[in-house]
Amino acid sequence: MKWEKKKIEDICLNITSGGTPKSTNEAFYNPQEIPWLKTGEVNYCRIYDTEKYISKEGLYNSSAKIIPTNSVIVAMYGQGDTAGRVAINKIPLTTNQACCNLIINDKVADCEFVYYKLSTLYEKMVSLKNGGAQPNLNVKIIKSIEISLPPLPVQQRIASILSTYDDLIENNQKQIKLLEEAAQRLYKEWFVDLHFPGHENVKIVDGVPEGWESCKLRDVAEINGRNIDENYPYDKINYIDIASVRNGRILEKANYNLEEAPGRAKRIVQDGDVIWGMVRPNLRAYAMVLNPDKNDVFSPGFAVLTSKKVPFSFLYCNVTTEEFVGYLVNCTNGAAYPAVKPIHFEEYNVSIPQNNLLNKFHNITEPYFRKIYYLSKQISSLREARDRLLPKLMSGEIEV
């Protein structure tokens, strides 16, 4: 089967860069009418929503234009390794000026195929960067990149195979989101709004239901109770640092021989522990640890919370509220490297319901969190399978 090389500019109807409203004028950002994508969100994914929105007036007062669904987006510059990453939008949106937006000619190329193809070319794009301290891509460079394309029907078949994996991943992600929302919604209803079962018959004294206990977090959870010592039995470890954890997810683990592991590899966890990054708590580097591998080891940049008197489901929901995040942010010391200490976790005030209510909550929500864990494992397996298949399909090694 013949694959033909074509430049990016030859497979596109249009290639645009985005733009930013000309000032921080509130009217340019509110009302939130148009999704506005930043390069930090361009990370080998399908885009269904954006973190920021701009108004129609903001769009008018920028060089950005709305790009149609199924455009392929390339990050031209940004922090760290952002430049060269790609995404494909599944909603009409606009982007900031650091995005190069490829509107694919569907008579020549399949947009999903081009997205997957460019996903394999990060190293090539890195090699094409120009500039000084922070090398960048630009529209001219991206237009000139050559890619190999099989006939259009083959492109479509390849894209369909890879999309099947991403469809399953997205379905799992939707289920995870619903389960997380259900647990947090129940926590808020029962323990924040105080509409727990039987609340009609319970007196509220100084804002706390009668029979509840006010105490410090250290009274219900042990902080950093277990660390590696000289008797640690494993030669190989899975190391997790703060950069690998975000918003309830452990994103990756690094494998090391113990003697070659970073000196930061110290914290040990058990099932149901909650890890919380102590540096820049506004980044929300927290997660619940379920079924950890026996040789998982965490950075001492985490506070590890182990439940003593409350179920881990209640502990996790309690320390991931906006109130708790705000408390930690207010406790930070240091401008360049804002961080909290274990004592700030220990000193946090909590109200503890009676055991029967805690047990009811745990019986309802523990299955949610276990399901989230298994769905997350499936996502990891699907990504690994897709990523093994991707270069073989894109090179023609596997014919379809």
Tab-separated table of C-alpha atoms in Angstrom:
chain	number	residue	atom	x	y	z
A	1	MET	CA	0.000	0.000	0.000
A	2	LYS	CA	1.398	3.388	-0.970
A	3	TRP	CA	1.737	6.089	1.677
A	4	GLU	CA	2.224	9.609	0.336
A	5	LYS	CA	4.147	12.405	2.036
A	6	LYS	CA	2.328	15.709	2.321
A	7	LYS	CA	3.063	18.956	4.096
A	8	ILE	CA	0.635	20.046	6.801
A	9	GLU	CA	-0.318	23.109	4.766
A	10	ASP	CA	-1.365	20.839	1.880
A	11	ILE	CA	-3.936	18.916	3.928
A	12	CYS	CA	-5.605	21.936	5.551
A	13	LEU	CA	-8.380	24.255	4.457
A	14	ASN	CA	-7.027	26.887	6.826
A	15	ILE	CA	-4.356	27.280	9.487
A	16	THR	CA	-4.805	29.919	12.169
A	17	SER	CA	-3.300	30.964	15.452
A	18	GLY	CA	-5.479	32.132	18.302
A	19	GLY	CA	-5.551	35.351	20.243
A	20	THR	CA	-6.140	36.933	23.625
A	21	PRO	CA	-8.562	39.765	24.444
A	22	LYS	CA	-6.699	43.067	24.284
A	23	SER	CA	-7.056	43.768	27.980
A	24	THR	CA	-8.317	42.218	31.202
A	25	ASN	CA	-11.536	44.190	30.846
A	26	GLU	CA	-14.219	42.262	32.753
A	27	ALA	CA	-16.613	42.590	29.809
A	28	PHE	CA	-14.164	40.590	27.651
A	29	TYR	CA	-14.518	37.556	29.912
A	30	ASN	CA	-18.071	37.817	31.215
A	31	PRO	CA	-20.623	36.652	30.305
A	32	GLN	CA	-18.847	33.344	29.647
A	33	GLU	CA	-20.080	32.694	26.125
A	34	ILE	CA	-17.262	31.141	24.094
A	35	PRO	CA	-14.871	28.335	25.159
A	36	TRP	CA	-11.288	29.679	25.145
A	37	LEU	CA	-8.508	27.093	25.079
A	38	LYS	CA	-5.047	27.657	26.569
A	39	THR	CA	-1.955	25.649	25.642
A	40	GLY	CA	-1.821	24.005	29.060
A	41	GLU	CA	-4.964	22.091	28.064
A	42	VAL	CA	-3.426	20.829	24.803
A	43	ASN	CA	-2.202	17.460	26.000
A	44	TYR	CA	-2.964	14.588	23.590
A	45	CYS	CA	-6.678	14.638	24.238
A	46	ARG	CA	-10.087	15.398	22.821
A	47	ILE	CA	-11.365	18.759	23.982
A	48	TYR	CA	-14.995	18.843	25.151
A	49	ASP	CA	-14.730	21.835	27.472
A	50	THR	CA	-12.230	24.516	28.454
A	51	GLU	CA	-11.114	25.976	31.754
A	52	LYS	CA	-11.751	29.546	30.599
A	53	TYR	CA	-14.434	31.289	28.556
A	54	ILE	CA	-14.536	34.695	26.920
A	55	SER	CA	-17.454	36.870	25.885
A	56	LYS	CA	-18.459	37.745	22.336
A	57	GLU	CA	-17.086	41.216	23.010
A	58	GLY	CA	-13.808	39.660	24.148
A	59	LEU	CA	-13.606	37.657	20.930
A	60	TYR	CA	-14.270	40.804	18.881
A	61	ASN	CA	-11.451	42.540	20.749
A	62	SER	CA	-8.873	39.863	20.006
A	63	SER	CA	-7.238	38.338	16.934
A	64	ALA	CA	-8.804	34.955	17.723
A	65	LYS	CA	-11.434	33.284	15.578
A	66	ILE	CA	-13.821	30.460	16.380
A	67	ILE	CA	-12.441	27.221	14.964
A	68	PRO	CA	-14.785	24.419	13.918
A	69	THR	CA	-15.153	21.030	15.546
A	70	ASN	CA	-12.469	18.467	14.661
A	71	SER	CA	-9.665	20.941	14.140
A	72	VAL	CA	-6.240	19.659	15.175
A	73	ILE	CA	-4.561	21.979	17.670
A	74	VAL	CA	-0.777	22.205	18.121
A	75	ALA	CA	0.771	24.025	21.088
A	76	MET	CA	3.497	26.372	19.810
A	77	TYR	CA	4.902	27.487	23.163
A	78	GLY	CA	4.243	27.335	26.880
A	79	GLN	CA	5.749	26.122	30.112
A	80	GLY	CA	7.973	23.034	30.230
A	81	ASP	CA	7.434	20.562	27.408
A	82	THR	CA	4.155	22.108	26.216
A	83	ALA	CA	5.341	23.104	22.715
A	84	GLY	CA	4.637	20.270	20.271
A	85	ARG	CA	1.713	18.712	22.128
A	86	VAL	CA	-1.509	18.197	20.184
A	87	ALA	CA	-5.249	17.913	20.788
A	88	ILE	CA	-8.454	17.742	18.750
A	89	ASN	CA	-11.520	19.807	19.625
A	90	LYS	CA	-14.957	18.235	19.805
A	91	ILE	CA	-16.726	21.567	20.272
A	92	PRO	CA	-16.396	24.882	18.412
A	93	LEU	CA	-14.009	27.068	20.396
A	94	THR	CA	-11.345	29.717	20.228
A	95	THR	CA	-7.763	29.493	21.480
A	96	ASN	CA	-5.059	31.706	22.844
A	97	GLN	CA	-2.260	32.944	20.613
A	98	ALA	CA	0.089	30.072	21.520
A	99	CYS	CA	-2.089	27.532	19.654
A	100	CYS	CA	-1.809	26.678	15.981
A	101	ASN	CA	-5.169	25.460	14.720
A	102	LEU	CA	-5.301	23.120	11.727
A	103	ILE	CA	-8.646	22.975	9.925
A	104	ILE	CA	-8.313	19.730	7.994
A	105	ASN	CA	-9.515	19.260	4.406
A	106	ASP	CA	-11.619	16.118	4.783
A	107	LYS	CA	-11.301	15.370	1.061
A	108	VAL	CA	-7.571	14.772	1.597
A	109	ALA	CA	-7.106	13.679	5.213
A	110	ASP	CA	-9.066	12.354	8.152
A	111	CYS	CA	-8.873	14.780	11.073
A	112	GLU	CA	-8.650	12.008	13.690
A	113	PHE	CA	-5.866	10.317	11.720
A	114	VAL	CA	-3.911	13.590	11.549
A	115	TYR	CA	-4.377	14.081	15.287
A	116	TYR	CA	-3.057	10.600	16.058
A	117	LYS	CA	-0.234	10.997	13.526
A	118	LEU	CA	0.966	14.248	15.067
A	119	SER	CA	0.744	12.609	18.487
A	120	THR	CA	3.644	10.395	17.410
A	121	LEU	CA	5.791	13.287	16.164
A	122	TYR	CA	6.551	15.169	19.394
A	123	GLU	CA	10.308	14.545	19.169
A	124	LYS	CA	10.344	15.719	15.556
A	125	MET	CA	8.518	18.906	16.463
A	126	VAL	CA	10.863	19.531	19.396
A	127	SER	CA	13.788	19.322	16.975
A	128	LEU	CA	12.191	22.037	14.821
A	129	LYS	CA	11.820	24.580	17.617
A	130	ASN	CA	13.667	27.858	17.301
A	131	GLY	CA	14.423	30.650	19.735
A	132	GLY	CA	16.604	31.238	22.759
A	133	ALA	CA	15.990	30.350	26.392
A	134	GLN	CA	12.535	28.939	25.609
A	135	PRO	CA	12.523	27.565	22.035
A	136	ASN	CA	9.149	27.742	20.313
A	137	LEU	CA	7.282	26.511	17.289
A	138	ASN	CA	5.492	28.877	14.928
A	139	VAL	CA	2.866	28.607	12.210
A	140	LYS	CA	5.466	28.657	9.422
A	141	ILE	CA	7.340	25.688	10.930
A	142	ILE	CA	4.156	23.695	11.474
A	143	LYS	CA	2.936	24.314	7.918
A	144	SER	CA	6.173	22.828	6.559
A	145	ILE	CA	6.079	19.575	8.558
A	146	GLU	CA	5.690	16.524	6.327
A	147	ILE	CA	3.612	13.515	7.316
A	148	SER	CA	2.975	10.227	5.524
A	149	LEU	CA	-0.644	9.489	4.638
A	150	PRO	CA	-2.195	6.261	3.355
A	151	PRO	CA	-5.320	6.476	1.152
A	152	LEU	CA	-8.219	8.234	2.879
A	153	PRO	CA	-10.288	5.056	3.559
A	154	VAL	CA	-7.255	3.535	5.308
A	155	GLN	CA	-6.782	6.699	7.356
A	156	GLN	CA	-10.404	6.416	8.455
A	157	ARG	CA	-10.056	2.753	9.435
A	158	ILE	CA	-6.906	3.452	11.453
A	159	ALA	CA	-8.537	6.398	13.185
A	160	SER	CA	-11.591	4.258	13.986
A	161	ILE	CA	-9.446	1.599	15.672
A	162	LEU	CA	-7.638	4.124	17.847
A	163	SER	CA	-10.814	6.083	18.574
A	164	THR	CA	-12.387	2.931	20.020
A	165	TYR	CA	-9.801	3.008	22.800
A	166	ASP	CA	-10.364	6.696	23.440
A	167	ASP	CA	-14.146	6.201	23.476
A	168	LEU	CA	-13.768	3.592	26.220
A	169	ILE	CA	-11.391	5.826	28.155
A	170	GLU	CA	-13.814	8.732	27.961
A	171	ASN	CA	-16.737	6.548	29.047
A	172	ASN	CA	-14.765	5.478	32.126
A	173	GLN	CA	-13.841	9.088	32.848
A	174	LYS	CA	-17.502	10.087	32.727
A	175	GLN	CA	-18.413	7.308	35.156
A	176	ILE	CA	-15.605	8.389	37.492
A	177	LYS	CA	-16.819	11.977	37.441
A	178	LEU	CA	-20.383	10.922	38.271
A	179	LEU	CA	-19.216	8.721	41.156
A	180	GLU	CA	-16.985	11.465	42.562
A	181	GLU	CA	-19.793	13.983	42.351
A	182	ALA	CA	-22.187	11.578	44.063
A	183	ALA	CA	-19.815	11.064	47.008
A	184	GLN	CA	-19.048	14.765	47.401
A	185	ARG	CA	-22.717	15.707	47.022
A	186	LEU	CA	-23.718	13.278	49.774
A	187	TYR	CA	-20.924	14.551	52.026
A	188	LYS	CA	-22.098	18.133	51.543
A	189	GLU	CA	-25.747	17.233	52.107
A	190	TRP	CA	-25.095	15.321	55.320
A	191	PHE	CA	-22.105	17.036	56.911
A	192	VAL	CA	-22.113	20.597	55.568
A	193	ASP	CA	-25.794	21.371	54.997
A	194	LEU	CA	-26.622	19.045	57.946
A	195	HIS	CA	-29.480	17.299	56.121
A	196	PHE	CA	-28.378	13.880	57.335
A	197	PRO	CA	-30.835	11.057	58.079
A	198	GLY	CA	-32.816	11.991	61.190
A	199	HIS	CA	-31.619	15.601	61.269
A	200	GLU	CA	-35.175	16.766	61.979
A	201	ASN	CA	-34.897	15.327	65.493
A	202	VAL	CA	-31.405	16.616	66.343
A	203	LYS	CA	-30.733	19.956	68.030
A	204	ILE	CA	-28.092	22.272	66.568
A	205	VAL	CA	-25.872	23.810	69.257
A	206	ASP	CA	-23.449	26.549	68.170
A	207	GLY	CA	-23.734	25.362	64.578
A	208	VAL	CA	-22.932	21.728	65.433
A	209	PRO	CA	-25.516	18.924	65.790
A	210	GLU	CA	-25.906	17.641	69.300
A	211	GLY	CA	-23.748	14.555	69.863
A	212	TRP	CA	-21.113	15.474	67.309
A	213	GLU	CA	-17.534	15.869	68.502
A	214	SER	CA	-15.309	18.856	67.770
A	215	CYS	CA	-11.638	17.976	67.625
A	216	LYS	CA	-8.393	18.351	65.700
A	217	LEU	CA	-7.572	16.345	62.602
A	218	ARG	CA	-4.716	14.646	64.496
A	219	ASP	CA	-7.323	13.137	66.824
A	220	VAL	CA	-8.965	11.209	64.000
A	221	ALA	CA	-6.043	10.631	61.608
A	222	GLU	CA	-2.372	9.794	61.965
A	223	ILE	CA	-0.071	12.059	59.971
A	224	ASN	CA	2.991	10.482	58.301
A	225	GLY	CA	2.886	7.348	60.393
A	226	ARG	CA	5.014	5.062	58.198
A	227	ASN	CA	8.332	5.610	56.429
A	228	ILE	CA	11.067	3.494	54.885
A	229	ASP	CA	13.625	2.288	57.415
A	230	GLU	CA	16.699	0.026	57.366
A	231	ASN	CA	14.465	-3.058	57.377
A	232	TYR	CA	12.579	-2.126	54.192
A	233	PRO	CA	12.325	-5.446	52.294
A	234	TYR	CA	12.028	-4.436	48.612
A	235	ASP	CA	14.851	-3.829	46.159
A	236	LYS	CA	12.644	-2.102	43.571
A	237	ILE	CA	10.123	0.636	44.262
A	238	ASN	CA	7.367	2.567	42.511
A	239	TYR	CA	8.067	6.198	43.353
A	240	ILE	CA	5.333	8.846	43.345
A	241	ASP	CA	6.183	12.531	43.624
A	242	ILE	CA	3.936	15.591	43.910
A	243	ALA	CA	4.055	16.352	40.185
A	244	SER	CA	2.474	12.927	39.554
A	245	VAL	CA	-0.688	13.659	41.563
A	246	ARG	CA	-3.557	16.021	40.727
A	247	ASN	CA	-7.177	16.383	41.836
A	248	GLY	CA	-7.637	12.900	43.238
A	249	ARG	CA	-5.511	11.081	40.649
A	250	ILE	CA	-2.144	9.365	40.844
A	251	LEU	CA	-1.116	9.942	37.236
A	252	GLU	CA	2.082	7.913	37.073
A	253	LYS	CA	4.689	6.011	39.031
A	254	ALA	CA	8.431	5.986	38.376
A	255	ASN	CA	10.265	2.670	38.739
A	256	TYR	CA	13.605	2.633	40.568
A	257	ASN	CA	16.051	0.251	42.153
A	258	LEU	CA	15.943	1.214	45.814
A	259	GLU	CA	19.621	2.202	45.966
A	260	GLU	CA	19.144	4.467	42.930
A	261	ALA	CA	15.878	6.037	44.065
A	262	PRO	CA	15.649	9.754	44.880
A	263	GLY	CA	16.489	10.563	48.480
A	264	ARG	CA	12.964	11.928	48.683
A	265	ALA	CA	11.503	8.421	48.438
A	266	LYS	CA	10.369	7.832	52.023
A	267	ARG	CA	6.628	7.745	52.714
A	268	ILE	CA	4.792	4.393	52.859
A	269	VAL	CA	1.011	4.098	52.607
A	270	GLN	CA	-1.754	1.576	53.174
A	271	ASP	CA	-5.199	1.036	51.685
A	272	GLY	CA	-7.473	3.999	52.381
A	273	ASP	CA	-4.719	6.516	53.137
A	274	VAL	CA	-5.064	10.054	51.813
A	275	ILE	CA	-2.001	11.786	50.364
A	276	TRP	CA	-1.836	15.575	50.219
A	277	GLY	CA	0.965	17.586	48.563
A	278	MET	CA	2.353	20.126	51.019
A	279	VAL	CA	3.929	22.381	48.370
A	280	ARG	CA	1.599	24.826	46.629
A	281	PRO	CA	-1.605	23.328	48.033
A	282	ASN	CA	-3.638	25.402	45.556
A	283	LEU	CA	-2.548	22.828	42.931
A	284	ARG	CA	-4.591	20.168	44.773
A	285	ALA	CA	-2.032	17.360	44.636
A	286	TYR	CA	-4.171	14.976	46.671
A	287	ALA	CA	-5.518	11.467	46.188
A	288	MET	CA	-7.050	8.532	48.004
A	289	VAL	CA	-4.751	5.498	47.852
A	290	LEU	CA	-6.593	2.204	47.319
A	291	ASN	CA	-4.950	-1.187	46.886
A	292	PRO	CA	-1.420	0.238	46.745
A	293	ASP	CA	1.362	-1.930	45.374
A	294	LYS	CA	3.455	-3.329	48.212
A	295	ASN	CA	6.498	-1.365	47.004
A	296	ASP	CA	4.826	2.009	46.413
A	297	VAL	CA	6.861	4.794	48.017
A	298	PHE	CA	5.862	8.458	48.167
A	299	SER	CA	7.785	11.697	48.383
A	300	PRO	CA	8.012	13.348	51.825
A	301	GLY	CA	6.467	16.329	50.062
A	302	PHE	CA	3.180	14.563	50.825
A	303	ALA	CA	1.365	14.508	54.108
A	304	VAL	CA	0.002	10.970	54.447
A	305	LEU	CA	-3.250	10.833	56.451
A	306	THR	CA	-4.247	7.478	57.929
A	307	SER	CA	-7.729	7.222	59.441
A	308	LYS	CA	-7.916	6.309	63.133
A	309	LYS	CA	-11.432	7.149	64.327
A	310	VAL	CA	-13.351	7.842	61.116
A	311	PRO	CA	-13.819	5.899	57.860
A	312	PHE	CA	-11.368	6.857	55.119
A	313	SER	CA	-14.269	7.924	52.891
A	314	PHE	CA	-15.263	10.624	55.385
A	315	LEU	CA	-11.644	11.685	55.902
A	316	TYR	CA	-11.038	12.033	52.164
A	317	CYS	CA	-14.196	14.052	51.547
A	318	ASN	CA	-13.416	16.272	54.528
A	319	VAL	CA	-9.876	17.177	53.439
A	320	THR	CA	-10.705	17.783	49.776
A	321	THR	CA	-13.385	20.437	50.297
A	322	GLU	CA	-12.840	23.981	49.074
A	323	GLU	CA	-12.829	25.029	52.726
A	324	PHE	CA	-9.887	22.743	53.525
A	325	VAL	CA	-7.945	23.775	50.408
A	326	GLY	CA	-8.478	27.425	51.371
A	327	TYR	CA	-7.291	26.687	54.903
A	328	LEU	CA	-4.042	25.156	53.607
A	329	VAL	CA	-3.454	28.015	51.164
A	330	ASN	CA	-3.817	30.495	54.032
A	331	CYS	CA	-1.278	28.509	56.069
A	332	THR	CA	1.468	28.561	53.425
A	333	ASN	CA	4.852	30.105	54.166
A	334	GLY	CA	7.315	31.335	51.569
A	335	ALA	CA	6.631	33.404	48.469
A	336	ALA	CA	8.773	31.529	45.949
A	337	TYR	CA	8.030	28.075	47.364
A	338	PRO	CA	4.750	28.302	49.302
A	339	ALA	CA	4.253	25.226	51.439
A	340	VAL	CA	2.533	23.942	54.552
A	341	LYS	CA	3.835	21.608	57.231
A	342	PRO	CA	2.370	18.474	58.864
A	343	ILE	CA	1.402	20.566	61.879
A	344	HIS	CA	-1.063	22.501	59.729
A	345	PHE	CA	-2.892	19.256	58.962
A	346	GLU	CA	-2.772	18.207	62.606
A	347	GLU	CA	-4.258	21.514	63.808
A	348	TYR	CA	-7.222	21.592	61.451
A	349	ASN	CA	-10.577	21.681	63.263
A	350	VAL	CA	-13.095	18.991	62.349
A	351	SER	CA	-16.591	18.098	63.511
A	352	ILE	CA	-17.078	14.354	63.811
A	353	PRO	CA	-20.594	12.866	63.568
A	354	GLN	CA	-21.691	9.879	65.587
A	355	ASN	CA	-20.458	6.456	64.485
A	356	ASN	CA	-23.788	5.238	63.136
A	357	LEU	CA	-23.920	8.168	60.696
A	358	LEU	CA	-20.264	7.750	59.724
A	359	ASN	CA	-20.840	4.064	59.033
A	360	LYS	CA	-23.916	4.789	56.889
A	361	PHE	CA	-21.895	7.267	54.858
A	362	HIS	CA	-19.031	4.823	54.407
A	363	ASN	CA	-21.338	1.957	53.407
A	364	ILE	CA	-22.775	4.134	50.646
A	365	THR	CA	-19.590	5.790	49.377
A	366	GLU	CA	-16.868	3.155	49.762
A	367	PRO	CA	-18.230	1.217	46.739
A	368	TYR	CA	-18.072	4.483	44.759
A	369	PHE	CA	-14.394	4.928	45.561
A	370	ARG	CA	-13.580	1.256	44.878
A	371	LYS	CA	-15.338	1.544	41.511
A	372	ILE	CA	-13.362	4.705	40.728
A	373	TYR	CA	-10.150	2.801	41.461
A	374	TYR	CA	-11.010	-0.048	39.089
A	375	LEU	CA	-12.185	2.310	36.350
A	376	SER	CA	-8.897	4.217	36.686
A	377	LYS	CA	-6.951	0.971	36.333
A	378	GLN	CA	-8.919	0.179	33.179
A	379	ILE	CA	-8.080	3.618	31.793
A	380	SER	CA	-4.368	2.982	32.371
A	381	SER	CA	-4.584	-0.387	30.610
A	382	LEU	CA	-6.502	1.088	27.664
A	383	ARG	CA	-3.977	3.899	27.281
A	384	GLU	CA	-1.074	1.457	27.337
A	385	ALA	CA	-2.734	-0.726	24.688
A	386	ARG	CA	-3.552	2.286	22.497
A	387	ASP	CA	-0.052	3.724	22.823
A	388	ARG	CA	1.550	0.402	21.883
A	389	LEU	CA	-0.658	0.169	18.811
A	390	LEU	CA	-0.394	3.813	17.754
A	391	PRO	CA	3.144	3.892	16.265
A	392	LYS	CA	2.637	0.549	14.497
A	393	LEU	CA	-0.531	1.764	12.798
A	394	MET	CA	0.988	5.150	11.964
A	395	SER	CA	4.069	3.626	10.373
A	396	GLY	CA	2.140	1.064	8.325
A	397	GLU	CA	3.761	-1.826	10.226
A	398	ILE	CA	0.247	-3.107	10.881
A	399	GLU	CA	-2.007	-3.000	7.828
A	400	VAL	CA	-5.751	-2.494	8.145
